């Protein structure tokens, strides 16, 4: 008979089950000694689940004993056995679960695996998913896993050179090599202030099978081990995502992290000639430019008016009337040309920041030009004082400043794969690229460098 796969063999847990004297019973069908699965549950032999891959439930679970046309539950036909969780997590890629039939304070801590028996746990996990009974802390030992090395938070030293390691290697799966760092020290202090509630905290690695299930993130793999019951908690900088919340509870966050949208530098390559020209007009707002143009037009019209004041006639009244009628008809077009010429002249005065001296002008026109010159002085001083800042500033017009803006322009956005559900739920129309390299932040950055996206949604 099969005794499990290499790296995750079946174990004999008969001694552990027989130690539960308060649950001892006698198997009705065979008369051999057994143990109750939960108080008030059914009685199974103490050899249940041990040593070999068998259909243990088919022979012992009352739910698998049916009559007539009743359907036998599928899990009755699934082979499994008890295994050593530490060995399987270190030496194999088999899926392992902690049995919830035994409370932590019972002294029995057994684990089982279907995959080591070439079977599946899908049918079993449905009917047996239940609530873990609350227990009181009291001299308990907590087993915690470390997702990966992050300096100076959590790391190991090379056993030979004593050098601090930044990348996990074979020593990661060696529990005899101790962890160091801020987080282990923090947890150690928690244990001290628990005043005996927590007797000890041991550290281990994430299982290999959880890494296969979640290649995109070592942290999600560590949370998977918690859900499967391989460890009691994980120690590290975990992002709390919707997916992970469905797998495990989290403590109050120690630190808060932000996710930033990283876009190409605004104005670096996309400034056109028109955008550069438009900078000349940016020191003044549109309303102020309108005021400037209005003053130029009014000054031009008044200049024509003051230059052509009517002169008093010196001849007889009849001659004045005869000379006045025909010239007025011709001077309508002449006045229009003079007005346009004067407005253009005053516009050039403003652009050149000066006023032409006209010695022969009358007093009214000189007063007009004095006021216009003073206006030019104020306007040009304010304009020049701000112009340099606008000429050297990169324009933000048309630049992306939010995820909504990136989506509106059809940009692809690189993001960490642990945010798949959160980002797709918040922005269902977004074009997101999630790294499949399994190298956490660096995989996302590599995708951006390779041109797979135009923006990054990233936290660090």
Coordinates of C-alpha atoms in Angstrom, one line a residue:
X1 CA 0.0 0.0 0.0
X2 CA 1.1 3.6 -0.7
X3 CA 2.7 5.3 2.3
X4 CA 2.8 8.8 0.8
X5 CA 5.2 10.5 -1.6
X6 CA 8.9 11.0 -1.2
X7 CA 9.5 14.2 0.9
X8 CA 6.1 13.9 2.5
X9 CA 5.6 10.3 3.8
X10 CA 2.7 9.2 6.0
X11 CA 3.3 9.1 9.7
X12 CA 2.0 7.0 12.5
X13 CA -0.1 9.2 14.9
X14 CA -1.7 6.3 16.9
X15 CA 0.3 7.2 20.0
X16 CA -0.9 10.8 19.8
X17 CA -4.6 9.8 19.4
X18 CA -4.4 7.2 22.2
X19 CA -3.1 9.9 24.5
X20 CA -6.6 11.6 24.5
X21 CA -7.9 9.5 27.4
X22 CA -10.9 11.7 27.9
X23 CA -12.0 10.8 24.4
X24 CA -11.3 7.1 24.5
X25 CA -14.0 4.8 23.1
X26 CA -14.6 1.4 21.6
X27 CA -15.2 1.0 17.9
X28 CA -18.6 -0.7 17.7
X29 CA -17.9 -2.7 14.6
X30 CA -14.6 -4.2 15.6
X31 CA -14.4 -3.8 19.4
X32 CA -10.9 -2.2 19.2
X33 CA -9.9 0.8 21.2
X34 CA -10.6 4.1 19.5
X35 CA -10.9 7.9 20.0
X36 CA -13.8 10.3 19.6
X37 CA -13.5 12.9 16.9
X38 CA -14.6 15.9 19.0
X39 CA -16.6 15.3 22.1
X40 CA -19.9 13.6 21.2
X41 CA -18.6 12.7 17.7
X42 CA -18.1 9.3 16.2
X43 CA -15.5 6.8 17.3
X44 CA -12.6 5.8 15.1
X45 CA -9.8 3.4 15.7
X46 CA -6.5 5.0 16.9
X47 CA -4.9 3.8 13.7
X48 CA -7.2 6.2 11.8
X49 CA -5.2 8.2 9.2
X50 CA -1.8 6.7 10.2
X51 CA 1.0 5.2 8.2
X52 CA -0.8 4.5 4.9
X53 CA -2.8 6.1 2.2
X54 CA -6.3 4.6 2.7
X55 CA -9.9 5.6 2.4
X56 CA -10.1 6.2 6.1
X57 CA -13.4 8.0 6.0
X58 CA -15.2 5.3 3.9
X59 CA -14.6 2.8 6.7
X60 CA -15.1 5.0 9.7
X61 CA -17.3 8.1 9.0
X62 CA -21.0 7.4 9.6
X63 CA -21.8 9.8 6.8
X64 CA -20.3 7.3 4.4
X65 CA -22.6 4.5 5.6
X66 CA -25.7 4.9 3.5
X67 CA -28.6 2.7 2.5
X68 CA -30.8 2.4 -0.6
X69 CA -30.6 5.2 -3.1
X70 CA -28.7 7.6 -0.8
X71 CA -25.5 9.1 -2.4
X72 CA -22.2 8.5 -0.7
X73 CA -20.3 11.9 -0.2
X74 CA -17.4 12.1 -2.7
X75 CA -14.8 12.7 0.1
X76 CA -15.5 9.1 1.3
X77 CA -13.5 7.9 -1.7
X78 CA -10.5 10.2 -1.2
X79 CA -7.4 8.6 0.2
X80 CA -5.3 10.6 2.8
X81 CA -3.0 10.1 5.7
X82 CA -1.4 12.0 8.5
X83 CA 2.0 13.6 7.8
X84 CA 4.8 15.6 9.4
X85 CA 4.0 19.2 8.4
X86 CA 7.5 20.4 8.9
X87 CA 9.0 17.7 6.7
X88 CA 6.4 18.2 3.9
X89 CA 6.8 22.0 3.9
X90 CA 10.6 21.7 3.7
X91 CA 11.0 18.7 1.4
X92 CA 8.0 18.6 -0.9
X93 CA 5.3 20.5 -2.7
X94 CA 2.4 18.6 -1.2
X95 CA -0.7 20.4 0.3
X96 CA -0.9 19.9 4.1
X97 CA -3.7 21.0 6.5
X98 CA -3.9 21.0 10.3
X99 CA -6.7 18.8 11.6
X100 CA -9.3 20.9 13.4
X101 CA -10.7 17.9 15.3
X102 CA -8.2 18.6 18.1
X103 CA -8.0 21.8 20.0
X104 CA -4.6 23.4 20.6
X105 CA -4.9 22.8 24.3
X106 CA -5.6 19.1 23.8
X107 CA -1.9 18.4 23.3
X108 CA -2.5 16.7 20.0
X109 CA -1.4 18.6 16.9
X110 CA -1.7 16.4 13.8
X111 CA -1.7 17.3 10.1
X112 CA -3.0 15.5 7.1
X113 CA -2.5 15.5 3.3
X114 CA -4.5 14.3 0.4
X115 CA -2.1 15.2 -2.3
X116 CA 0.6 13.0 -1.0
X117 CA -1.8 10.1 -1.6
X118 CA -2.5 11.3 -5.2
X119 CA -5.9 12.4 -4.0
X120 CA -7.7 15.8 -3.6
X121 CA -9.0 17.6 -0.6
X122 CA -11.6 19.6 -2.6
X123 CA -14.5 17.4 -1.6
X124 CA -13.4 17.3 2.1
X125 CA -12.8 21.0 2.7
X126 CA -16.4 21.8 1.8
X127 CA -18.2 19.9 4.4
X128 CA -15.6 20.2 7.2
X129 CA -14.9 23.9 7.0
X130 CA -16.0 25.0 10.4
X131 CA -15.2 27.5 13.1
X132 CA -12.1 27.0 15.3
X133 CA -13.2 26.9 18.9
X134 CA -11.9 29.8 21.0
X135 CA -9.1 28.9 23.4
X136 CA -7.5 30.8 26.2
X137 CA -3.9 31.7 26.0
X138 CA -1.8 30.1 28.7
X139 CA 1.8 28.9 28.3
X140 CA 1.2 28.3 24.6
X141 CA 3.9 28.0 21.9
X142 CA 3.3 29.9 18.7
X143 CA 4.7 28.8 15.4
X144 CA 5.3 31.6 13.0
X145 CA 6.6 31.7 9.4
X146 CA 8.7 34.4 7.8
X147 CA 7.8 35.1 4.1
X148 CA 11.2 36.4 3.0
X149 CA 14.2 38.4 4.0
X150 CA 13.8 42.2 4.2
X151 CA 16.6 44.2 5.8
X152 CA 16.6 45.3 8.5
X153 CA 13.2 43.9 9.4
X154 CA 13.9 40.1 9.2
X155 CA 16.9 38.2 7.9
X156 CA 19.3 35.3 8.5
X157 CA 23.1 35.1 8.6
X158 CA 25.2 32.7 6.5
X159 CA 26.0 29.7 8.8
X160 CA 29.6 29.7 7.5
X161 CA 30.6 33.3 7.0
X162 CA 28.1 34.9 9.4
X163 CA 27.3 37.4 6.6
X164 CA 23.9 39.0 6.6
X165 CA 21.8 37.5 3.8
X166 CA 19.4 39.4 1.6
X167 CA 18.2 36.6 -0.7
X168 CA 16.8 33.3 0.5
X169 CA 18.8 30.2 -0.1
X170 CA 19.0 26.7 1.4
X171 CA 19.4 28.2 4.9
X172 CA 15.9 29.6 4.6
X173 CA 14.5 26.0 5.0
X174 CA 16.9 25.3 7.9
X175 CA 15.0 26.1 11.1
X176 CA 18.3 25.8 13.1
X177 CA 19.5 29.0 11.6
X178 CA 17.9 31.7 13.7
X179 CA 16.2 34.8 12.4
X180 CA 17.3 38.3 13.4
X181 CA 15.9 41.8 12.8
X182 CA 13.4 44.4 13.9
X183 CA 10.3 42.2 13.6
X184 CA 11.7 39.1 15.6
X185 CA 12.8 41.6 18.3
X186 CA 9.3 43.1 18.3
X187 CA 7.6 39.8 18.7
X188 CA 10.1 38.8 21.4
X189 CA 9.0 41.8 23.4
X190 CA 5.4 40.9 22.9
X191 CA 6.1 37.5 24.3
X192 CA 7.8 39.1 27.4
X193 CA 4.9 41.5 28.2
X194 CA 2.4 38.6 27.8
X195 CA 3.5 37.6 31.3
X196 CA 3.5 33.9 30.6
X197 CA 0.5 33.7 28.2
X198 CA 2.9 33.1 25.4
X199 CA 5.6 30.5 26.4
X200 CA 7.6 30.5 23.3
X201 CA 7.6 31.6 19.6
X202 CA 9.3 29.5 17.0
X203 CA 10.0 30.6 13.5
X204 CA 9.9 28.6 10.3
X205 CA 9.7 29.0 6.5
X206 CA 6.7 29.1 4.2
X207 CA 5.9 25.8 2.7
X208 CA 7.0 25.0 -0.9
X209 CA 3.5 24.1 -1.9
X210 CA 2.1 27.5 -0.9
X211 CA 4.8 29.1 -3.0
X212 CA 3.6 27.0 -5.9
X213 CA 0.0 28.1 -5.3
X214 CA 1.0 31.7 -5.0
X215 CA 4.1 32.3 -7.1
X216 CA 3.3 36.0 -7.4
X217 CA 3.9 36.7 -3.7
X218 CA 5.8 35.1 -0.9
X219 CA 3.6 37.0 1.5
X220 CA 0.4 35.5 0.2
X221 CA 2.0 32.1 0.3
X222 CA 2.8 32.7 4.0
X223 CA -0.8 33.6 4.6
X224 CA -1.9 30.4 2.9
X225 CA 0.1 28.4 5.4
X226 CA -1.8 30.1 8.2
X227 CA -5.1 29.2 6.5
X228 CA -4.0 25.6 6.1
X229 CA -3.1 25.5 9.8
X230 CA 0.6 24.8 9.2
X231 CA 1.6 27.8 11.3
X232 CA -0.2 30.0 13.8
X233 CA 0.8 33.4 12.4
X234 CA 3.1 35.1 10.0
X235 CA 5.7 37.8 10.8
X236 CA 6.4 40.4 8.2
X237 CA 5.2 43.5 6.4
X238 CA 2.0 42.2 5.0
X239 CA -0.3 44.3 2.8
X240 CA -3.8 43.7 3.9
X241 CA -5.7 42.9 0.7
X242 CA -9.2 41.5 0.2
X243 CA -7.8 38.1 -0.9
X244 CA -5.7 37.8 2.2
X245 CA -8.5 38.9 4.5
X246 CA -10.5 35.9 3.3
X247 CA -7.6 33.6 4.3
X248 CA -6.6 35.0 7.7
X249 CA -7.1 37.7 10.3
X250 CA -4.6 40.5 10.7
X251 CA -3.3 42.5 13.7
X252 CA -3.6 46.2 13.9
X253 CA -1.2 47.6 11.3
X254 CA 2.2 48.7 12.6
X255 CA 2.8 50.9 9.6
X256 CA 0.7 52.2 6.8
X257 CA 1.9 52.1 3.2
X258 CA 0.6 54.1 0.2
X259 CA 0.3 53.0 -3.4
X260 CA 1.5 55.7 -5.8
X261 CA 0.9 56.2 -9.5
X262 CA 4.3 56.6 -11.2
X263 CA 4.0 58.2 -14.7
X264 CA 6.6 59.5 -17.2
X265 CA 8.0 62.9 -16.3
X266 CA 5.5 65.5 -17.5
X267 CA 6.7 67.5 -20.5
X268 CA 9.8 65.5 -21.0
X269 CA 9.2 64.4 -24.6
X270 CA 5.7 65.6 -25.5
X271 CA 6.0 69.4 -25.6
X272 CA 5.1 70.7 -29.0
X273 CA 6.1 74.0 -30.6
X274 CA 2.6 75.4 -29.8
X275 CA 3.0 74.4 -26.2
X276 CA 6.3 76.3 -26.0
X277 CA 4.7 79.4 -27.7
X278 CA 1.8 79.2 -25.3
X279 CA 4.2 79.7 -22.3
X280 CA 4.7 83.3 -23.4
X281 CA 1.1 84.0 -22.6
X282 CA 0.9 82.1 -19.3
X283 CA 2.2 84.9 -16.9
X284 CA -1.2 86.6 -17.4
X285 CA -4.6 85.0 -17.2
X286 CA -7.1 85.3 -20.1
X287 CA -9.1 88.0 -18.4
X288 CA -6.0 90.1 -17.8
X289 CA -4.9 89.8 -21.4
X290 CA -8.4 90.9 -22.4
X291 CA -8.0 94.0 -20.2
X292 CA -4.6 94.8 -21.9
X293 CA -6.1 94.4 -25.4
X294 CA -9.1 96.6 -24.4
X295 CA -6.8 99.4 -23.1
X296 CA -4.7 99.2 -26.3
X297 CA -7.8 99.6 -28.4
X298 CA -9.3 102.4 -26.4
X299 CA -6.0 104.3 -26.3
X300 CA -5.7 103.9 -30.1
X301 CA -9.2 105.3 -30.7
X302 CA -8.7 108.2 -28.3
X303 CA -5.3 109.0 -30.0
X304 CA -7.1 109.4 -33.3
X305 CA -9.8 111.5 -31.7
X306 CA -7.4 113.8 -30.0
X307 CA -5.2 114.2 -33.1
X308 CA -8.1 115.3 -35.3
X309 CA -10.0 117.9 -33.2
X310 CA -12.2 120.2 -35.4
X311 CA -10.8 123.6 -36.2
X312 CA -12.9 126.8 -36.0
X313 CA -13.8 128.1 -39.5
X314 CA -12.5 131.5 -40.6
X315 CA -14.6 132.2 -43.7
X316 CA -18.3 132.9 -44.3
X317 CA -20.9 130.5 -43.0
X318 CA -22.2 129.5 -46.4
X319 CA -18.7 128.6 -47.6
X320 CA -18.1 126.4 -44.5
X321 CA -21.2 124.4 -45.1
X322 CA -20.3 123.8 -48.8
X323 CA -16.8 122.6 -47.8
X324 CA -18.0 120.3 -45.0
X325 CA -20.5 117.9 -46.7
X326 CA -18.2 116.1 -49.3
X327 CA -15.1 115.7 -47.0
X328 CA -17.2 114.0 -44.3
X329 CA -18.3 111.2 -46.7
X330 CA -14.7 110.5 -47.6
X331 CA -13.4 110.6 -44.0
X332 CA -15.4 107.6 -42.7
X333 CA -13.0 105.2 -44.4
X334 CA -10.1 107.4 -43.6
X335 CA -11.0 107.3 -39.9
X336 CA -11.3 103.5 -40.0
X337 CA -7.8 103.2 -41.5
X338 CA -6.4 105.7 -39.0
X339 CA -8.0 103.9 -36.1
X340 CA -6.6 100.5 -37.2
X341 CA -3.2 102.1 -37.7
X342 CA -3.3 103.8 -34.3
X343 CA -4.4 100.5 -32.5
X344 CA -1.5 98.6 -34.1
X345 CA 0.9 101.4 -33.2
X346 CA -0.2 101.3 -29.6
X347 CA 0.1 97.5 -29.6
X348 CA 3.7 97.8 -30.8
X349 CA 4.3 100.4 -28.1
X350 CA 3.1 97.9 -25.5
X351 CA 5.2 95.0 -26.9
X352 CA 8.3 97.2 -27.0
X353 CA 7.6 98.6 -23.5
X354 CA 7.8 102.2 -24.6
X355 CA 5.9 105.2 -26.0
X356 CA 7.1 107.2 -29.1
X357 CA 7.6 110.9 -28.4
X358 CA 5.4 113.2 -30.5
X359 CA 6.6 116.8 -29.9
X360 CA 3.8 118.3 -32.1
X361 CA 1.0 116.5 -30.3
X362 CA -1.6 118.5 -28.5
X363 CA -2.0 118.5 -24.7
X364 CA -4.8 115.9 -24.7
X365 CA -2.8 113.4 -26.6
X366 CA 0.3 113.9 -24.5
X367 CA -1.8 113.3 -21.3
X368 CA -3.2 110.1 -23.0
X369 CA 0.3 108.9 -23.9
X370 CA 1.5 109.6 -20.4
X371 CA -1.2 107.4 -18.9
X372 CA -0.7 104.7 -21.5
X373 CA 3.1 104.7 -20.8
X374 CA 2.5 104.4 -17.0
X375 CA 0.1 101.4 -17.7
X376 CA 2.9 99.8 -19.9
X377 CA 5.4 100.2 -17.0
X378 CA 3.2 98.4 -14.5
X379 CA 2.1 95.7 -16.9
X380 CA 5.5 94.9 -18.4
X381 CA 7.2 94.8 -14.9
X382 CA 4.7 92.3 -13.7
X383 CA 4.9 90.2 -16.9
X384 CA 8.7 90.0 -17.0
X385 CA 8.9 89.2 -13.3
X386 CA 6.9 85.9 -13.9
X387 CA 7.9 85.1 -17.5
X388 CA 11.2 83.2 -16.6
X389 CA 9.4 80.8 -14.2
X390 CA 6.8 79.9 -16.9
X391 CA 9.4 79.4 -19.7
X392 CA 11.5 77.0 -17.6
X393 CA 8.5 75.1 -16.1
X394 CA 7.5 71.8 -17.8
X395 CA 3.9 71.9 -18.8
X396 CA 1.4 69.6 -17.0
X397 CA -1.3 70.2 -19.6
X398 CA -2.4 66.8 -20.8
X399 CA -0.3 64.9 -18.3
X400 CA -1.7 62.0 -16.3
X401 CA -2.0 62.7 -12.6
X402 CA -4.4 59.9 -11.5
X403 CA -5.3 56.3 -12.3
X404 CA -8.6 57.6 -13.8
X405 CA -6.6 59.8 -16.1
X406 CA -4.3 56.9 -17.2
X407 CA -7.4 54.8 -17.9
X408 CA -9.0 57.6 -19.9
X409 CA -5.9 57.8 -22.2
X410 CA -5.8 54.0 -22.6
X411 CA -2.6 53.5 -20.8
X412 CA -1.5 50.1 -19.5
X413 CA -0.6 50.2 -15.8
X414 CA 1.8 47.8 -14.2
X415 CA 0.9 46.7 -10.7
X416 CA 1.7 44.1 -8.1
X417 CA -0.3 40.9 -8.7
X418 CA -1.6 40.8 -5.1
X419 CA -3.8 43.8 -6.0
X420 CA -5.6 42.0 -8.9
X421 CA -9.0 41.8 -7.2
X422 CA -8.8 45.2 -5.6
X423 CA -7.7 47.1 -8.7
X424 CA -10.1 45.3 -11.1
X425 CA -13.0 45.9 -8.7
X426 CA -12.2 49.6 -8.3
X427 CA -11.4 50.2 -12.0
X428 CA -13.1 47.5 -14.1
X429 CA -12.2 49.3 -17.3
X430 CA -8.5 49.6 -16.5
X431 CA -5.8 47.9 -18.5
X432 CA -3.6 46.5 -15.8
X433 CA -0.4 44.4 -16.2
X434 CA 0.4 42.1 -13.3
X435 CA 3.9 40.7 -13.0
X436 CA 4.1 36.9 -13.3
X437 CA 7.9 36.7 -12.5
X438 CA 7.3 36.1 -8.8
X439 CA 9.9 38.6 -7.8
X440 CA 7.6 41.0 -5.9
X441 CA 8.3 44.7 -6.5
X442 CA 11.2 44.0 -8.8
X443 CA 9.1 42.1 -11.2
X444 CA 6.7 45.0 -11.5
X445 CA 9.6 47.3 -12.2
X446 CA 11.1 45.0 -14.8
X447 CA 7.7 45.0 -16.6
X448 CA 7.8 48.8 -16.7
X449 CA 11.4 48.9 -18.0
X450 CA 10.5 46.3 -20.7
X451 CA 7.8 48.6 -22.0
X452 CA 4.8 46.5 -21.0
X453 CA 3.1 49.5 -19.5
X454 CA 3.3 53.2 -19.4
X455 CA 2.6 53.8 -15.7
X456 CA 3.2 52.1 -12.3
X457 CA 0.8 51.6 -9.5
X458 CA 3.3 50.6 -6.8
X459 CA 4.0 50.9 -3.1
X460 CA 7.2 50.2 -1.2

